[in-house]
JSON list of C-alpha atoms and ligand atoms in Angstrom, two decimals:
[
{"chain": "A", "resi": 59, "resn": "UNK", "atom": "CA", "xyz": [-13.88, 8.60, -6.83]},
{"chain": "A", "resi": 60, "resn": "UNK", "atom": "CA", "xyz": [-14.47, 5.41, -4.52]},
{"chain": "A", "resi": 61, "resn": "UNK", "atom": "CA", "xyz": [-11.52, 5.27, -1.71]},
{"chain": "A", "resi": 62, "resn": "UNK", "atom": "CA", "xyz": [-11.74, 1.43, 0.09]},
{"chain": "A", "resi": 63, "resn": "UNK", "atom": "CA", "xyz": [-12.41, 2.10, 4.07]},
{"chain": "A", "resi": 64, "resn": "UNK", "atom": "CA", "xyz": [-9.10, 1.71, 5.34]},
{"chain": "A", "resi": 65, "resn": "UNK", "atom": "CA", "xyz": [-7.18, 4.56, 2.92]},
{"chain": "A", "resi": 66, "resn": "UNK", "atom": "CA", "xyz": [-10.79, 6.94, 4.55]},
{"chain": "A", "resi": 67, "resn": "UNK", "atom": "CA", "xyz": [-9.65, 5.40, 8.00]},
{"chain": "A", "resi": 68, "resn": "UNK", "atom": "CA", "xyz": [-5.49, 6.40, 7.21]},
{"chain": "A", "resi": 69, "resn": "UNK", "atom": "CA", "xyz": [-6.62, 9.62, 5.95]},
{"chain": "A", "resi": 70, "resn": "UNK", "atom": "CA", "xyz": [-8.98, 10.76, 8.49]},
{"chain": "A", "resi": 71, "resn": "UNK", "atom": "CA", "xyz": [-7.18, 9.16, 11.37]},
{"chain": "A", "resi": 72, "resn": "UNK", "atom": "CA", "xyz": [-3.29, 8.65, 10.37]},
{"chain": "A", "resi": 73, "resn": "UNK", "atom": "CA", "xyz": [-0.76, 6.51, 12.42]},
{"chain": "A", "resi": 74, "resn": "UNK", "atom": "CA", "xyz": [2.72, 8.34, 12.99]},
{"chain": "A", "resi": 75, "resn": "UNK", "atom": "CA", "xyz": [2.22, 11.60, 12.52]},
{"chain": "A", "resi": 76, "resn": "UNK", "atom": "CA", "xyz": [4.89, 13.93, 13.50]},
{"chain": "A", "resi": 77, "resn": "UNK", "atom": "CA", "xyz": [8.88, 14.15, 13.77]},
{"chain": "A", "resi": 78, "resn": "UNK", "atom": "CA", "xyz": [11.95, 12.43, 15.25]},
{"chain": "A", "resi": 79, "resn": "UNK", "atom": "CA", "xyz": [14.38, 15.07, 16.86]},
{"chain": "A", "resi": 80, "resn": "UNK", "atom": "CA", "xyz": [17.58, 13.25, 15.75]},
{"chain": "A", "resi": 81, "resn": "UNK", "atom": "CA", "xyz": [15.97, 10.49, 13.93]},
{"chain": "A", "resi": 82, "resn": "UNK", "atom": "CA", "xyz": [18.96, 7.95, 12.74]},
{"chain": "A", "resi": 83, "resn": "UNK", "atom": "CA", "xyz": [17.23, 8.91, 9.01]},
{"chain": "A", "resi": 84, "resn": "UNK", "atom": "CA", "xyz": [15.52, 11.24, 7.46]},
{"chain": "A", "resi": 85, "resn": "UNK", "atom": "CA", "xyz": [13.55, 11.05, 3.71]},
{"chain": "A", "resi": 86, "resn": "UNK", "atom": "CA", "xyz": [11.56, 13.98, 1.87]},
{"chain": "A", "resi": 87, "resn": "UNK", "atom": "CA", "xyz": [10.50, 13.23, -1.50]},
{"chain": "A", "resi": 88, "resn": "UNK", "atom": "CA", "xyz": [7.97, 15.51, -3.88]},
{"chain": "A", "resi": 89, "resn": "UNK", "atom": "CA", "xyz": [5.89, 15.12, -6.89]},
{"chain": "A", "resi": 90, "resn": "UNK", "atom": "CA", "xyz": [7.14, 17.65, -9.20]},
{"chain": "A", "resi": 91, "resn": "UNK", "atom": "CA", "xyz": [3.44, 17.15, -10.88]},
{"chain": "A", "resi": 92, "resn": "UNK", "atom": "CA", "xyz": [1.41, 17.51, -7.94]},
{"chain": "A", "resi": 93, "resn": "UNK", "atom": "CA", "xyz": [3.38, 18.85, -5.71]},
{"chain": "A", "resi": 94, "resn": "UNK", "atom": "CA", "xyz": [2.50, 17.01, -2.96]},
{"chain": "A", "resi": 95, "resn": "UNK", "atom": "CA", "xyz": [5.68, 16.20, -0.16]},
{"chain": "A", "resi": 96, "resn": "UNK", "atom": "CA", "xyz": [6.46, 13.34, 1.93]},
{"chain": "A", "resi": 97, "resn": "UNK", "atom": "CA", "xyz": [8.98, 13.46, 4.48]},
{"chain": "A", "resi": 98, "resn": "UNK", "atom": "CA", "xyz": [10.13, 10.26, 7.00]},
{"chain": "A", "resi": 99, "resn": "UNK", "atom": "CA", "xyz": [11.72, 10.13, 10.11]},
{"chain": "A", "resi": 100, "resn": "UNK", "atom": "CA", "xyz": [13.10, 6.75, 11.16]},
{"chain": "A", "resi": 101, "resn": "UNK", "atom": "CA", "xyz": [14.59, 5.42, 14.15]},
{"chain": "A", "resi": 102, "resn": "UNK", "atom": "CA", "xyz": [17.10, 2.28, 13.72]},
{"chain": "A", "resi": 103, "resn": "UNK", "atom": "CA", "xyz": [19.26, 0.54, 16.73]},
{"chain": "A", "resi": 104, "resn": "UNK", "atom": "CA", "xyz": [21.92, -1.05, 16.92]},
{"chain": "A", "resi": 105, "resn": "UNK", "atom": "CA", "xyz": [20.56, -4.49, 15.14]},
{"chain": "A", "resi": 106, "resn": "UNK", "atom": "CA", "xyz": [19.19, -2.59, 12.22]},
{"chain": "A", "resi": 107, "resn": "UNK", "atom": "CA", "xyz": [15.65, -2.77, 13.59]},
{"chain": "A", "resi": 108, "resn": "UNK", "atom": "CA", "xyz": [13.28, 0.33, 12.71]},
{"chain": "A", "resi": 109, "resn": "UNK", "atom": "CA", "xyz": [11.89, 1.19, 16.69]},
{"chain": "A", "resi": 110, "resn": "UNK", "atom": "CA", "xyz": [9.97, 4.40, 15.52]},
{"chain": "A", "resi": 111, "resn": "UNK", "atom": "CA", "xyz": [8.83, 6.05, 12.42]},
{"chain": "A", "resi": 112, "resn": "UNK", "atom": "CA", "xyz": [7.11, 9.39, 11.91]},
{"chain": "A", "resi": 113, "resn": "UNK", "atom": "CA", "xyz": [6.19, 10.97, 8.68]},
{"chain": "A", "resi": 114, "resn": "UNK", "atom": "CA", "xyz": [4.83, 14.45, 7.39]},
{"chain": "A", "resi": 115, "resn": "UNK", "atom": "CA", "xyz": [2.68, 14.87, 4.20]},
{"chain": "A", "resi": 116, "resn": "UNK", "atom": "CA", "xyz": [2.28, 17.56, 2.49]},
{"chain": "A", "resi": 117, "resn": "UNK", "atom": "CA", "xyz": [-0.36, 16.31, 0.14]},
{"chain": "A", "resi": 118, "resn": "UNK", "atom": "CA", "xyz": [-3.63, 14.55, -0.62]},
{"chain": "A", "resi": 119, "resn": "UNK", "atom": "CA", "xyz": [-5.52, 12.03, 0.79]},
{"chain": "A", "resi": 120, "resn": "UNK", "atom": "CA", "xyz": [-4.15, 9.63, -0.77]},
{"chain": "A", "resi": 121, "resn": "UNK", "atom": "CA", "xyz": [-0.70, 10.75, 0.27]},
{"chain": "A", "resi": 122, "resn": "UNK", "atom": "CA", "xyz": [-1.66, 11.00, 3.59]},
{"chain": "A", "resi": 123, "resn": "UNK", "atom": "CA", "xyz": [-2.86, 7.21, 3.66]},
{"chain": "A", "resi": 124, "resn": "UNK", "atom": "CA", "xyz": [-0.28, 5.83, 1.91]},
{"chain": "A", "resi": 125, "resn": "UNK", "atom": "CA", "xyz": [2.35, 7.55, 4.24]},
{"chain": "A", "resi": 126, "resn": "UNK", "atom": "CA", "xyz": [0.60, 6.08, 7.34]},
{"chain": "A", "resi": 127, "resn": "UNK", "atom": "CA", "xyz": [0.00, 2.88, 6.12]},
{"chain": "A", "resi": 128, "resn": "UNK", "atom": "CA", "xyz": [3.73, 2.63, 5.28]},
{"chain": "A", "resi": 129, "resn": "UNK", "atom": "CA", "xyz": [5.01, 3.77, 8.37]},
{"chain": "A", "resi": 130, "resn": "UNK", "atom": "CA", "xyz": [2.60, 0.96, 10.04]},
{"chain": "A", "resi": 131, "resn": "UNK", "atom": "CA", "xyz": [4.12, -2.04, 7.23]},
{"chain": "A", "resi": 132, "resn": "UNK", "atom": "CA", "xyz": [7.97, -0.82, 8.28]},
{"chain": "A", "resi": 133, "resn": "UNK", "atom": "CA", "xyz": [7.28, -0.34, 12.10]},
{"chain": "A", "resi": 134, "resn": "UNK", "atom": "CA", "xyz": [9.36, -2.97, 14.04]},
{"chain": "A", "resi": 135, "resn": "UNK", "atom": "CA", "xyz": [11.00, -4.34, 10.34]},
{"chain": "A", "resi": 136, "resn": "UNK", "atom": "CA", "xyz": [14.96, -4.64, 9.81]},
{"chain": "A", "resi": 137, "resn": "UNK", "atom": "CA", "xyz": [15.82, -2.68, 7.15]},
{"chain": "A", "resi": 138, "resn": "UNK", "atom": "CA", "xyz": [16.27, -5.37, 4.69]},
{"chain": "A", "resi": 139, "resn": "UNK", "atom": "CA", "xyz": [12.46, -6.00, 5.28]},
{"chain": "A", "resi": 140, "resn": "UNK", "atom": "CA", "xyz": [11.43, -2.37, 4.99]},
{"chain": "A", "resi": 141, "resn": "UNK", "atom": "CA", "xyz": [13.24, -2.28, 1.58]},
{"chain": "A", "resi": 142, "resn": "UNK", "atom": "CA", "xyz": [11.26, -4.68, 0.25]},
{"chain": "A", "resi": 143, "resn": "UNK", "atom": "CA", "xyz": [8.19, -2.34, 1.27]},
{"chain": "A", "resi": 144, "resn": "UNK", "atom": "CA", "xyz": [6.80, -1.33, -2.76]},
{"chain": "A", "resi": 145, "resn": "UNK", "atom": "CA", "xyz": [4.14, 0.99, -3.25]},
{"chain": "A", "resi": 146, "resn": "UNK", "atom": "CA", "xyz": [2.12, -2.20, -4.64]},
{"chain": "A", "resi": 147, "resn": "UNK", "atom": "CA", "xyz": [2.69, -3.91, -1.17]},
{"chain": "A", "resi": 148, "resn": "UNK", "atom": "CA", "xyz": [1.08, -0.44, 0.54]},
{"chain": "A", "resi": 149, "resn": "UNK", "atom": "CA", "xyz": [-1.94, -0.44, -2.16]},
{"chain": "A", "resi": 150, "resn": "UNK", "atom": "CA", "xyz": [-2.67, -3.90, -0.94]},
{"chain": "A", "resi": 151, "resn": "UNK", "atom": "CA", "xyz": [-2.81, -3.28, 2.95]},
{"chain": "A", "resi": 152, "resn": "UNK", "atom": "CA", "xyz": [-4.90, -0.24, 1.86]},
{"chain": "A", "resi": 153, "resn": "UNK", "atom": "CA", "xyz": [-7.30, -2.76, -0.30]},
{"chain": "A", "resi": 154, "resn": "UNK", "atom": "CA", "xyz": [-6.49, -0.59, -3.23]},
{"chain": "A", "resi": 155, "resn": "UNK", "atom": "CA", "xyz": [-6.48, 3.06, -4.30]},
{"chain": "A", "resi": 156, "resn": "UNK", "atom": "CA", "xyz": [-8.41, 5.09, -7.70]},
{"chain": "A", "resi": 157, "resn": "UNK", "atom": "CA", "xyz": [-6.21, 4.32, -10.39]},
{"chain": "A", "resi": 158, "resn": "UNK", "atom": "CA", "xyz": [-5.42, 7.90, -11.08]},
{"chain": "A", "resi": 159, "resn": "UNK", "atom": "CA", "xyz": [-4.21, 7.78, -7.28]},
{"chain": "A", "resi": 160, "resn": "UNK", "atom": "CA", "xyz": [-1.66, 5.37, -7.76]},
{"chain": "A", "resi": 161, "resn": "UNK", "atom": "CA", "xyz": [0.93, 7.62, -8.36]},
{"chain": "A", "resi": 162, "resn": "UNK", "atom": "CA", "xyz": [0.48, 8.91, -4.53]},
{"chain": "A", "resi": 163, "resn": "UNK", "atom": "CA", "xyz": [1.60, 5.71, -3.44]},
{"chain": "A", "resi": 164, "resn": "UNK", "atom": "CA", "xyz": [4.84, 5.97, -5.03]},
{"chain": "A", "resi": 165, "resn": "UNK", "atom": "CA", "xyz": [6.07, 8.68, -2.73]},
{"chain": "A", "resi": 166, "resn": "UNK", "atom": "CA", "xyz": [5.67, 6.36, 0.40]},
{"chain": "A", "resi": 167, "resn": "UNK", "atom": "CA", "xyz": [7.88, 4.04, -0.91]},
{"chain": "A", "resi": 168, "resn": "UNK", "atom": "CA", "xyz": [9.93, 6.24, -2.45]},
{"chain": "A", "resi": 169, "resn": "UNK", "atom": "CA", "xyz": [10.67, 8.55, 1.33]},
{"chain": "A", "resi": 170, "resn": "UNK", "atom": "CA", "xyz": [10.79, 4.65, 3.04]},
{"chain": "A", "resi": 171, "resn": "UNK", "atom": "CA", "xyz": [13.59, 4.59, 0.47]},
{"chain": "A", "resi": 172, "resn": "UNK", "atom": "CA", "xyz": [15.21, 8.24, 0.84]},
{"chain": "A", "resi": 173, "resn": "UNK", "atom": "CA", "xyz": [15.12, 7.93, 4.87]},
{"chain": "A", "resi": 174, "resn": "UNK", "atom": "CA", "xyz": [17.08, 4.53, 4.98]},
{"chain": "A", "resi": 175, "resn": "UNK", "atom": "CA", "xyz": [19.42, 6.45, 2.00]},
{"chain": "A", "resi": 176, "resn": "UNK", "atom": "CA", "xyz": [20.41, 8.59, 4.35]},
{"chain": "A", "resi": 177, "resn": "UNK", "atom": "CA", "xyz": [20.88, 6.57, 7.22]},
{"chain": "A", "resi": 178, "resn": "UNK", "atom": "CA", "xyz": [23.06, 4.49, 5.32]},
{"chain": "A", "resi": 179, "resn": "UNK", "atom": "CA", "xyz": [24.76, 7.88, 4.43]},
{"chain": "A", "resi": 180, "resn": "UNK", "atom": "CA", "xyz": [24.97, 8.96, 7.85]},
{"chain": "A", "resi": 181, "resn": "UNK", "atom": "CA", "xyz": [26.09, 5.54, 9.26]},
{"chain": "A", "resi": 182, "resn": "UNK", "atom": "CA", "xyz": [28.91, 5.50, 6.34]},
{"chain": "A", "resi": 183, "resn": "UNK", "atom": "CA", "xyz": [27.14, 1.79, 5.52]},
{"chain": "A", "resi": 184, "resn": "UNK", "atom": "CA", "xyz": [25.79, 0.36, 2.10]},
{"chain": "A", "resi": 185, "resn": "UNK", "atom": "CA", "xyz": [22.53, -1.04, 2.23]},
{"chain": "A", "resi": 186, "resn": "UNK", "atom": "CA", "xyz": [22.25, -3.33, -0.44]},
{"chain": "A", "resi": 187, "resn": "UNK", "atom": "CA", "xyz": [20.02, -3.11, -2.86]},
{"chain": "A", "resi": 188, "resn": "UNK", "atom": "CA", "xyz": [19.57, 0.45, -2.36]},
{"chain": "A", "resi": 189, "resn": "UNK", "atom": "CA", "xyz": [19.28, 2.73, -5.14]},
{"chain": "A", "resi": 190, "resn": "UNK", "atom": "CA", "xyz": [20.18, 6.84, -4.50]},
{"chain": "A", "resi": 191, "resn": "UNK", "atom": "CA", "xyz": [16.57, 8.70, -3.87]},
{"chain": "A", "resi": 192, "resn": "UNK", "atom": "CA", "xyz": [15.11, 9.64, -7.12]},
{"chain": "A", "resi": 193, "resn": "UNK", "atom": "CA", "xyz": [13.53, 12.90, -5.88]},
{"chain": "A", "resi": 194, "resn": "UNK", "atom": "CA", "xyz": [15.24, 14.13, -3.33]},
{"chain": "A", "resi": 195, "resn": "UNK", "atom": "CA", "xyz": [13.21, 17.59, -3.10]},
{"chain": "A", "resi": 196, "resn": "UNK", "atom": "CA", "xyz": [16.58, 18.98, -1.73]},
{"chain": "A", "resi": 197, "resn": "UNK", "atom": "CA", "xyz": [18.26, 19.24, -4.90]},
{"chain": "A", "resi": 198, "resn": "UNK", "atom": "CA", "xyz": [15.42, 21.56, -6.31]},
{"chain": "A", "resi": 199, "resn": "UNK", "atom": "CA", "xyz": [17.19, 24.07, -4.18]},
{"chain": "A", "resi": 200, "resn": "UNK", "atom": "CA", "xyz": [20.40, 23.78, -6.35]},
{"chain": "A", "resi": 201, "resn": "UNK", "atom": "CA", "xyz": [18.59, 24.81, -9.34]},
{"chain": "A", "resi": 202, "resn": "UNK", "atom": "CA", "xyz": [17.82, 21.63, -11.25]},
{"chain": "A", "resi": 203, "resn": "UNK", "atom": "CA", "xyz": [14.90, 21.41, -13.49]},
{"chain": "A", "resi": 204, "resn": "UNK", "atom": "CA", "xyz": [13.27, 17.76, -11.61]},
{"chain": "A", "resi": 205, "resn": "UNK", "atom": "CA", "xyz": [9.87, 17.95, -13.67]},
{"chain": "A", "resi": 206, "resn": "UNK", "atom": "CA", "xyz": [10.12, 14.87, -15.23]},
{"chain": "A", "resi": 207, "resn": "UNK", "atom": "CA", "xyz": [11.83, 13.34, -12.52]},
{"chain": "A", "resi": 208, "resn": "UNK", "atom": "CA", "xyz": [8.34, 11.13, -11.08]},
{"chain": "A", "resi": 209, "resn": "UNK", "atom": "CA", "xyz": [6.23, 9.20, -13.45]},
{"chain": "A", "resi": 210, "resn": "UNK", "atom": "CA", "xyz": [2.42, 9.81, -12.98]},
{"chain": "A", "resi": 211, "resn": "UNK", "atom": "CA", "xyz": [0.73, 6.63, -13.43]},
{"chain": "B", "resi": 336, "resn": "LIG", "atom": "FE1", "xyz": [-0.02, 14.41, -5.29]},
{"chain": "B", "resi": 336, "resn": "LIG", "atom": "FE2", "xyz": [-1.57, 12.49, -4.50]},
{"chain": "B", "resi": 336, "resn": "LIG", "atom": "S1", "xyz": [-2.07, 14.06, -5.90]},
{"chain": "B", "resi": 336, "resn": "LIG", "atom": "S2", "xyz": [0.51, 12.76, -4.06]}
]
């Protein structure tokens, strides 16, 4: 399998790593296939301006590249820009991934997505154009069968 430079680069030497102690929002995702889990910490003032992002990944390479090249594309964004990040937008800064890696990709935009959920939550705001986390690994704890919750591509 042929990874481009910068996914080796993101994998061997991610941006972000770690946690926010009371970050303003908080995402963890899974891949009920692999599973592989992604979990972001965000930091938002006042003017709805991401200052920090950290993230955790439990998971591949790819995982790992996509999560730190996300966290680099939302870094300094409004929220209205980081909702617009796809995982298409993070294959592109990461001049492409394996086909059957695709999928991977999907969780970074996906825990982008489940962090400002529950900021918005927290906040007791509606982001528009914000649709409810689709794998919110939390849930598995409540006994629901998620398995074909993620599409692989
Ligand atoms: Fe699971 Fe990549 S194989 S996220």
């Amino acid at each position: 399998m042929q990874y481009s430079a910068k996914v080796m680069d993101h994998f061997t030497n991610p941006r972000n790593v770690g946690e926010i102690e009371g970050a303003s929002g908080v995402g963890t995702v899974g891949n009920a296939k692999c599973g592989d889990i992604m979990r972001i910490y965000l930091n938002i003032d006042d003017n709805n301006i991401i200052r920090d992002v950290k993230f955790k990944t439990f998971g591949c390479g790819a995982a790992v590249a996509t999560s730190s090249m996300a966290t680099e594309l939302i870094k300094g964004k409004s929220i209205n820009e980081a909702l617009k990040l796809t995982n298409k937008s993070v294959m592109e800064a990461l001049d492409g991934l394996p086909p059957i890696k695709v999928h991977c990709s999907l969780l970074a935009e996906e825990a982008v997505h489940a962090a400002l959920w529950d900021y918005a939550e927290k906040k007791g705001i509606k982001i528009e154009g914000l649709k409810p986390p689709v794998s919110d690994i939390d849930e598995h704890e409540h006994g629901h069968d998620h398995d074909n919750d993620i599409p692989m591509i």
